[in-house]
PDB file of C-alpha atoms in Angstrom:
ATOM      1  CA  PRO A   1      -0.431   0.158   0.173  1.00  0.00           C
ATOM      2  CA  TYR A   2       1.222   3.820  -0.646  1.00  0.00           C
ATOM      3  CA  TRP A   3       0.406   5.666   2.413  1.00  0.00           C
ATOM      4  CA  VAL A   4      -0.941   9.578   0.865  1.00  0.00           C
ATOM      5  CA  PRO A   5      -0.937  12.440   3.890  1.00  0.00           C
ATOM      6  CA  GLY A   6      -2.899  14.978   4.463  1.00  0.00           C
ATOM      7  CA  GLY A   7      -3.612  17.082   1.628  1.00  0.00           C
ATOM      8  CA  GLY A   8      -1.396  14.776  -0.858  1.00  0.00           C
ATOM      9  CA  SER A   9       1.218  17.210   0.622  1.00  0.00           C
ATOM     10  CA  ASN A  10       4.322  15.005   0.280  1.00  0.00           C
ATOM     11  CA  ALA A  11       7.783  15.711  -2.568  1.00  0.00           C
ATOM     12  CA  LEU A  12       5.230  13.784  -4.768  1.00  0.00           C
ATOM     13  CA  GLY A  13       2.314  15.561  -4.865  1.00  0.00           C
ATOM     14  CA  SER A  14       3.630  18.816  -4.322  1.00  0.00           C
ATOM     15  CA  LEU A  15       4.853  18.158  -8.204  1.00  0.00           C
ATOM     16  CA  GLY A  16       2.237  18.798  -9.215  1.00  0.00           C
ATOM     17  CA  TYR A  17       1.728  22.588  -8.265  1.00  0.00           C
ATOM     18  CA  ALA A  18       5.859  22.504  -9.286  1.00  0.00           C
ATOM     19  CA  ARG A  19       4.478  21.350 -12.853  1.00  0.00           C
ATOM     20  CA  ALA A  20       1.352  24.784 -12.257  1.00  0.00           C
ATOM     21  CA  ALA A  21       4.500  27.385 -12.112  1.00  0.00           C
ATOM     22  CA  LEU A  22       5.582  26.242 -15.573  1.00  0.00           C
ATOM     23  CA  GLU A  23       2.089  26.947 -16.727  1.00  0.00           C
ATOM     24  CA  ILE A  24       2.456  30.284 -14.471  1.00  0.00           C
ATOM     25  CA  ILE A  25       5.849  31.395 -16.031  1.00  0.00           C
ATOM     26  CA  LYS A  26       4.419  30.678 -19.431  1.00  0.00           C
ATOM     27  CA  TRP A  27       1.935  33.259 -18.875  1.00  0.00           C
ATOM     28  CA  THR A  28       4.667  35.691 -17.818  1.00  0.00           C
ATOM     29  CA  ASN A  29       6.501  35.275 -20.765  1.00  0.00           C
ATOM     30  CA  ALA A  30       3.780  36.381 -22.653  1.00  0.00           C
ATOM     31  CA  HIS A  31       1.857  39.252 -20.751  1.00  0.00           C
ATOM     32  CA  GLY A  32       4.543  39.920 -17.923  1.00  0.00           C
ATOM     33  CA  ALA A  33       5.503  39.490 -14.614  1.00  0.00           C
ATOM     34  CA  PHE A  34       3.758  39.127 -11.207  1.00  0.00           C
ATOM     35  CA  ASP A  35       5.391  40.980  -7.860  1.00  0.00           C
ATOM     36  CA  ALA A  36       3.719  38.402  -5.887  1.00  0.00           C
ATOM     37  CA  ILE A  37       1.524  34.937  -5.740  1.00  0.00           C
ATOM     38  CA  VAL A  38      -1.253  35.089  -2.946  1.00  0.00           C
ATOM     39  CA  LEU A  39      -1.991  31.634  -2.539  1.00  0.00           C
ATOM     40  CA  CYS A  40      -3.247  29.167   1.600  1.00  0.00           C
ATOM     41  CA  SER A  41      -0.175  27.322   3.097  1.00  0.00           C
ATOM     42  CA  GLY A  42      -2.092  24.853   5.135  1.00  0.00           C
ATOM     43  CA  SER A  43      -1.205  20.767   5.060  1.00  0.00           C
ATOM     44  CA  GLY A  44       1.919  22.653   2.086  1.00  0.00           C
ATOM     45  CA  GLY A  45       1.961  20.880  -0.805  1.00  0.00           C
ATOM     46  CA  THR A  46       0.696  23.398  -3.030  1.00  0.00           C
ATOM     47  CA  HIS A  47       2.722  26.863  -1.398  1.00  0.00           C
ATOM     48  CA  ALA A  48       6.017  24.376  -1.290  1.00  0.00           C
ATOM     49  CA  GLY A  49       5.460  22.755  -4.803  1.00  0.00           C
ATOM     50  CA  LEU A  50       4.574  26.217  -6.016  1.00  0.00           C
ATOM     51  CA  LEU A  51       7.672  27.676  -4.906  1.00  0.00           C
ATOM     52  CA  ALA A  52       9.992  25.302  -5.821  1.00  0.00           C
ATOM     53  CA  GLY A  53       8.632  24.992  -9.401  1.00  0.00           C
ATOM     54  CA  LEU A  54       9.423  28.254  -9.572  1.00  0.00           C
ATOM     55  CA  ARG A  55      12.722  28.216  -7.857  1.00  0.00           C
ATOM     56  CA  ALA A  56      13.875  25.527  -9.865  1.00  0.00           C
ATOM     57  CA  ALA A  57      12.908  27.500 -13.382  1.00  0.00           C
ATOM     58  CA  GLY A  58      14.734  30.698 -12.161  1.00  0.00           C
ATOM     59  CA  ASP A  59      11.607  32.260 -11.387  1.00  0.00           C
ATOM     60  CA  SER A  60      12.164  34.984  -8.179  1.00  0.00           C
ATOM     61  CA  THR A  61       8.365  35.142  -8.253  1.00  0.00           C
ATOM     62  CA  PRO A  62       7.315  36.439  -4.077  1.00  0.00           C
ATOM     63  CA  CYS A  63       4.750  33.680  -2.814  1.00  0.00           C
ATOM     64  CA  ILE A  64       2.969  34.683   0.557  1.00  0.00           C
ATOM     65  CA  GLY A  65       2.117  31.649   2.164  1.00  0.00           C
ATOM     66  CA  ILE A  66      -1.727  32.760   3.968  1.00  0.00           C
ATOM     67  CA  SER A  67      -1.753  30.490   6.984  1.00  0.00           C
ATOM     68  CA  THR A  68      -4.785  28.547   7.289  1.00  0.00           C
ATOM     69  CA  ARG A  69      -3.666  26.726  10.508  1.00  0.00           C
ATOM     70  CA  ALA A  70      -0.851  27.228  12.082  1.00  0.00           C
ATOM     71  CA  ALA A  71       1.641  30.271  13.342  1.00  0.00           C
ATOM     72  CA  THR A  72       4.098  31.704  10.937  1.00  0.00           C
ATOM     73  CA  GLU A  73       7.418  30.256  11.913  1.00  0.00           C
ATOM     74  CA  PRO A  74       5.885  26.074  12.280  1.00  0.00           C
ATOM     75  CA  GLN A  75       4.640  26.709   8.964  1.00  0.00           C
ATOM     76  CA  ARG A  76       7.827  27.917   7.249  1.00  0.00           C
ATOM     77  CA  ARG A  77      10.051  25.406   8.522  1.00  0.00           C
ATOM     78  CA  LYS A  78       7.352  22.748   7.147  1.00  0.00           C
ATOM     79  CA  ILE A  79       6.738  24.767   3.791  1.00  0.00           C
ATOM     80  CA  HIS A  80      10.525  25.282   3.307  1.00  0.00           C
ATOM     81  CA  ALA A  81      11.589  21.052   4.691  1.00  0.00           C
ATOM     82  CA  LEU A  82       8.773  20.382   1.328  1.00  0.00           C
ATOM     83  CA  ALA A  83       9.573  22.690  -1.161  1.00  0.00           C
ATOM     84  CA  SER A  84      13.469  21.286  -0.573  1.00  0.00           C
ATOM     85  CA  LEU A  85      12.914  17.666  -1.321  1.00  0.00           C
ATOM     86  CA  THR A  86      10.295  18.586  -3.845  1.00  0.00           C
ATOM     87  CA  ALA A  87      12.801  20.614  -5.576  1.00  0.00           C
ATOM     88  CA  ALA A  88      15.435  17.902  -5.263  1.00  0.00           C
ATOM     89  CA  SER A  89      13.692  16.255  -7.952  1.00  0.00           C
ATOM     90  CA  LEU A  90      13.350  19.147 -10.341  1.00  0.00           C
ATOM     91  CA  SER A  91      17.530  20.702 -10.125  1.00  0.00           C
ATOM     92  CA  ASP A  92      20.050  21.483  -7.893  1.00  0.00           C
ATOM     93  CA  VAL A  93      18.364  24.546  -6.319  1.00  0.00           C
ATOM     94  CA  GLU A  94      18.539  25.458  -3.404  1.00  0.00           C
ATOM     95  CA  ILE A  95      15.825  26.905  -1.124  1.00  0.00           C
ATOM     96  CA  PRO A  96      16.575  29.626   1.043  1.00  0.00           C
ATOM     97  CA  TYR A  97      14.785  30.291   3.533  1.00  0.00           C
ATOM     98  CA  GLU A  98      14.034  33.901   3.842  1.00  0.00           C
ATOM     99  CA  SER A  99      11.604  33.181   0.336  1.00  0.00           C
ATOM    100  CA  VAL A 100       9.215  31.244   2.674  1.00  0.00           C
ATOM    101  CA  ILE A 101       6.763  33.683   2.804  1.00  0.00           C
ATOM    102  CA  VAL A 102       3.729  32.783   5.358  1.00  0.00           C
ATOM    103  CA  ARG A 103       1.184  34.907   7.402  1.00  0.00           C
ATOM    104  CA  ASP A 104      -1.113  34.163  10.018  1.00  0.00           C
ATOM    105  CA  ALA A 105      -2.460  36.778  11.196  1.00  0.00           C
ATOM    106  CA  TYR A 106      -6.325  35.508   9.004  1.00  0.00           C
ATOM    107  CA  VAL A 107      -6.036  31.804  10.518  1.00  0.00           C
ATOM    108  CA  GLY A 108      -8.937  33.720  13.402  1.00  0.00           C
ATOM    109  CA  PRO A 109     -10.181  31.500  16.855  1.00  0.00           C
ATOM    110  CA  GLY A 110      -8.154  27.989  14.581  1.00  0.00           C
ATOM    111  CA  TYR A 111      -8.786  25.988  11.434  1.00  0.00           C
ATOM    112  CA  SER A 112     -11.713  25.685   9.350  1.00  0.00           C
ATOM    113  CA  LEU A 113     -13.500  27.845  11.909  1.00  0.00           C
ATOM    114  CA  PRO A 114     -15.059  31.596  10.042  1.00  0.00           C
ATOM    115  CA  THR A 115     -13.728  34.759  10.925  1.00  0.00           C
ATOM    116  CA  GLU A 116     -15.499  38.666   9.502  1.00  0.00           C
ATOM    117  CA  GLU A 117     -12.206  38.923   7.391  1.00  0.00           C
ATOM    118  CA  MET A 118     -13.067  35.720   5.817  1.00  0.00           C
ATOM    119  CA  ASN A 119     -16.624  36.362   5.322  1.00  0.00           C
ATOM    120  CA  GLU A 120     -16.026  39.575   3.628  1.00  0.00           C
ATOM    121  CA  ALA A 121     -13.843  38.406   1.368  1.00  0.00           C
ATOM    122  CA  ILE A 122     -16.325  35.200   0.362  1.00  0.00           C
ATOM    123  CA  GLU A 123     -19.440  38.135   0.126  1.00  0.00           C
ATOM    124  CA  LEU A 124     -16.815  40.660  -2.171  1.00  0.00           C
ATOM    125  CA  PHE A 125     -15.515  37.706  -5.028  1.00  0.00           C
ATOM    126  CA  ALA A 126     -19.029  36.408  -5.112  1.00  0.00           C
ATOM    127  CA  ARG A 127     -20.859  39.286  -6.094  1.00  0.00           C
ATOM    128  CA  LYS A 128     -18.255  41.289  -7.945  1.00  0.00           C
ATOM    129  CA  GLU A 129     -16.576  38.483  -9.662  1.00  0.00           C
ATOM    130  CA  SER A 130     -18.985  36.276 -10.032  1.00  0.00           C
ATOM    131  CA  ILE A 131     -16.117  34.042  -7.668  1.00  0.00           C
ATOM    132  CA  LEU A 132     -16.929  31.185  -5.461  1.00  0.00           C
ATOM    133  CA  LEU A 133     -14.614  30.866  -3.048  1.00  0.00           C
ATOM    134  CA  ASP A 134     -14.228  28.095   0.025  1.00  0.00           C
ATOM    135  CA  PRO A 135     -14.844  28.836   3.763  1.00  0.00           C
ATOM    136  CA  VAL A 136     -11.325  26.954   4.955  1.00  0.00           C
ATOM    137  CA  TYR A 137      -8.907  27.086   2.495  1.00  0.00           C
ATOM    138  CA  THR A 138      -9.759  29.926   0.057  1.00  0.00           C
ATOM    139  CA  GLY A 139     -11.902  32.104   1.848  1.00  0.00           C
ATOM    140  CA  LYS A 140      -9.542  32.740   4.115  1.00  0.00           C
ATOM    141  CA  ALA A 141      -6.308  33.593   1.249  1.00  0.00           C
ATOM    142  CA  ALA A 142      -8.637  35.912  -0.682  1.00  0.00           C
ATOM    143  CA  ALA A 143      -8.956  38.403   4.076  1.00  0.00           C
ATOM    144  CA  GLY A 144      -4.934  38.073   3.776  1.00  0.00           C
ATOM    145  CA  LEU A 145      -4.794  39.105   0.003  1.00  0.00           C
ATOM    146  CA  LEU A 146      -7.582  42.016   0.903  1.00  0.00           C
ATOM    147  CA  ASP A 147      -5.411  43.159   3.783  1.00  0.00           C
ATOM    148  CA  LEU A 148      -2.848  43.169   1.998  1.00  0.00           C
ATOM    149  CA  VAL A 149      -4.015  45.278  -0.794  1.00  0.00           C
ATOM    150  CA  ARG A 150      -5.327  47.750   1.744  1.00  0.00           C
ATOM    151  CA  SER A 151      -2.625  47.874   3.695  1.00  0.00           C
ATOM    152  CA  GLY A 152      -0.314  49.539   0.506  1.00  0.00           C
ATOM    153  CA  GLU A 153       2.216  45.594   0.864  1.00  0.00           C
ATOM    154  CA  LEU A 154       0.444  44.973  -2.438  1.00  0.00           C
ATOM    155  CA  GLY A 155      -1.301  48.113  -3.588  1.00  0.00           C
ATOM    156  CA  ALA A 156      -1.754  50.337  -6.464  1.00  0.00           C
ATOM    157  CA  GLY A 157       0.009  48.715  -9.514  1.00  0.00           C
ATOM    158  CA  LYS A 158       1.673  45.754  -8.470  1.00  0.00           C
ATOM    159  CA  ARG A 159       0.565  43.111 -10.543  1.00  0.00           C
ATOM    160  CA  VAL A 160      -1.326  40.026  -8.215  1.00  0.00           C
ATOM    161  CA  LEU A 161      -1.876  37.033  -8.832  1.00  0.00           C
ATOM    162  CA  PHE A 162      -4.498  35.072  -6.589  1.00  0.00           C
ATOM    163  CA  LEU A 163      -3.994  31.125  -6.825  1.00  0.00           C
ATOM    164  CA  HIS A 164      -8.048  29.742  -6.594  1.00  0.00           C
ATOM    165  CA  THR A 165      -7.317  25.918  -5.215  1.00  0.00           C
ATOM    166  CA  GLY A 166     -10.634  25.190  -5.205  1.00  0.00           C
ATOM    167  CA  GLY A 167     -12.964  23.766  -2.499  1.00  0.00           C
ATOM    168  CA  ALA A 168     -16.365  25.694  -3.565  1.00  0.00           C
ATOM    169  CA  PRO A 169     -18.218  22.804  -2.344  1.00  0.00           C
ATOM    170  CA  SER A 170     -17.346  22.694   0.742  1.00  0.00           C
ATOM    171  CA  LEU A 171     -20.152  25.821   0.969  1.00  0.00           C
ATOM    172  CA  PHE A 172     -22.669  23.248   1.364  1.00  0.00           C
ATOM    173  CA  HIS A 173     -21.732  22.139   4.254  1.00  0.00           C
ATOM    174  CA  TYR A 174     -20.950  25.379   6.071  1.00  0.00           C
ATOM    175  CA  GLN A 175     -23.836  27.179   4.353  1.00  0.00           C
ATOM    176  CA  PRO A 176     -25.922  27.485   7.644  1.00  0.00           C
ATOM    177  CA  ILE A 177     -22.992  29.361   9.182  1.00  0.00           C
ATOM    178  CA  HIS A 178     -23.461  32.869   9.533  1.00  0.00           C
ATOM    179  CA  TYR A 179     -20.460  35.725  10.912  1.00  0.00           C
ATOM    180  CA  PRO A 180     -22.183  36.582  13.439  1.00  0.00           C
ATOM    181  CA  PRO A 181     -24.364  34.533  13.472  1.00  0.00           C
ATOM    182  CA  THR A 182     -28.028  34.942  12.411  1.00  0.00           C
ATOM    183  CA  PRO A 183     -31.134  34.356  14.283  1.00  0.00           C
ATOM    184  CA  PRO A 184     -32.666  31.037  11.799  1.00  0.00           C
ATOM    185  CA  ALA A 185     -35.272  31.647   9.947  1.00  0.00           C
ATOM    186  CA  PRO A 186     -38.687  30.867   9.664  1.00  0.00           C
ATOM    187  CA  ALA A 187     -39.993  27.133   9.706  1.00  0.00           C
ATOM    188  CA  GLU A 188     -41.727  27.674   6.587  1.00  0.00           C
ATOM    189  CA  GLU A 189     -38.733  29.822   4.624  1.00  0.00           C
ATOM    190  CA  PRO A 190     -36.124  27.571   4.074  1.00  0.00           C
ATOM    191  CA  ALA A 191     -32.799  29.045   5.101  1.00  0.00           C
ATOM    192  CA  PRO A 192     -30.736  31.189   2.594  1.00  0.00           C
ATOM    193  CA  LEU A 193     -27.746  29.664   0.929  1.00  0.00           C
ATOM    194  CA  GLY A 194     -24.321  31.624   1.494  1.00  0.00           C
ATOM    195  CA  PHE A 195     -22.328  34.015   4.213  1.00  0.00           C
ATOM    196  CA  GLY A 196     -23.267  37.325   5.730  1.00  0.00           C
ATOM    197  CA  SER A 197     -26.011  39.377   2.971  1.00  0.00           C
ATOM    198  CA  LEU A 198     -25.480  37.101   0.277  1.00  0.00           C
ATOM    199  CA  ARG A 199     -27.802  34.858  -0.617  1.00  0.00           C
ATOM    200  CA  VAL A 200     -27.210  32.046  -3.235  1.00  0.00           C
ATOM    201  CA  SER A 201     -30.565  30.074  -4.361  1.00  0.00           C
ATOM    202  CA  ALA A 202     -30.688  26.620  -5.118  1.00  0.00           C
ATOM    203  CA  GLU A 203     -31.570  27.011  -8.543  1.00  0.00           C
ATOM    204  CA  GLU A 204     -28.467  29.129  -9.485  1.00  0.00           C
ATOM    205  CA  MET A 205     -25.957  26.797  -7.499  1.00  0.00           C
ATOM    206  CA  ALA A 206     -27.295  24.053  -9.563  1.00  0.00           C
ATOM    207  CA  ALA A 207     -26.801  26.117 -12.866  1.00  0.00           C
ATOM    208  CA  VAL A 208     -23.354  26.426 -11.763  1.00  0.00           C
ATOM    209  CA  TYR A 209     -22.868  23.182 -10.546  1.00  0.00           C
ATOM    210  CA  GLY A 210     -26.028  21.202 -12.089  1.00  0.00           C
ATOM    211  CA  PRO A 211     -28.904  19.639 -10.209  1.00  0.00           C
ATOM    212  CA  SER A 212     -28.621  17.880  -6.942  1.00  0.00           C
ATOM    213  CA  SER A 213     -27.914  13.800  -6.812  1.00  0.00           C
ATOM    214  CA  GLN A 214     -30.487  13.759  -3.624  1.00  0.00           C
TER     215      GLN A 214
END
């Protein structure tokens, strides 16, 4: 048997996002480089794989990992170790520890637990861009992105790539959760789907994901 770690985050699994790094480089060669890439940093395969792929290809674009669970330094150590293992299968390039960027200010009370910033990011992306994020990973990563933009760190004139790693189906699991909590809908009315003031009808969700199998 082959043991698959959480998130598939080992040196083999991380090669998927090392390959994604090459796709990004191909695009930037035609359209111009990014000033930064913002992405989730959880079990580590995405963050480590992308960083390894970029550095192995000679690309120095900063990868800002928004932690969804761990504090900054433990997460940096984990990403550095995994990126180094992944890069070793690609080239002889070394991954400098200082190139591993992790921000832990958006974890909130814990892994998978909602925050106001996550709630705002999910609603903003859905309303303004028709992009569905998830509450556990991309919602918190987007909250980090918005804060970095508003603080000026990634302000006006910066070209930033936000890496959307999926997860929108988990909206169905989390949809009863509102932040801050709101009273339940009256018994005669079905509880609305969505977060905060965002409302997505069952018909709209079916149009995106197809009819429910239930």
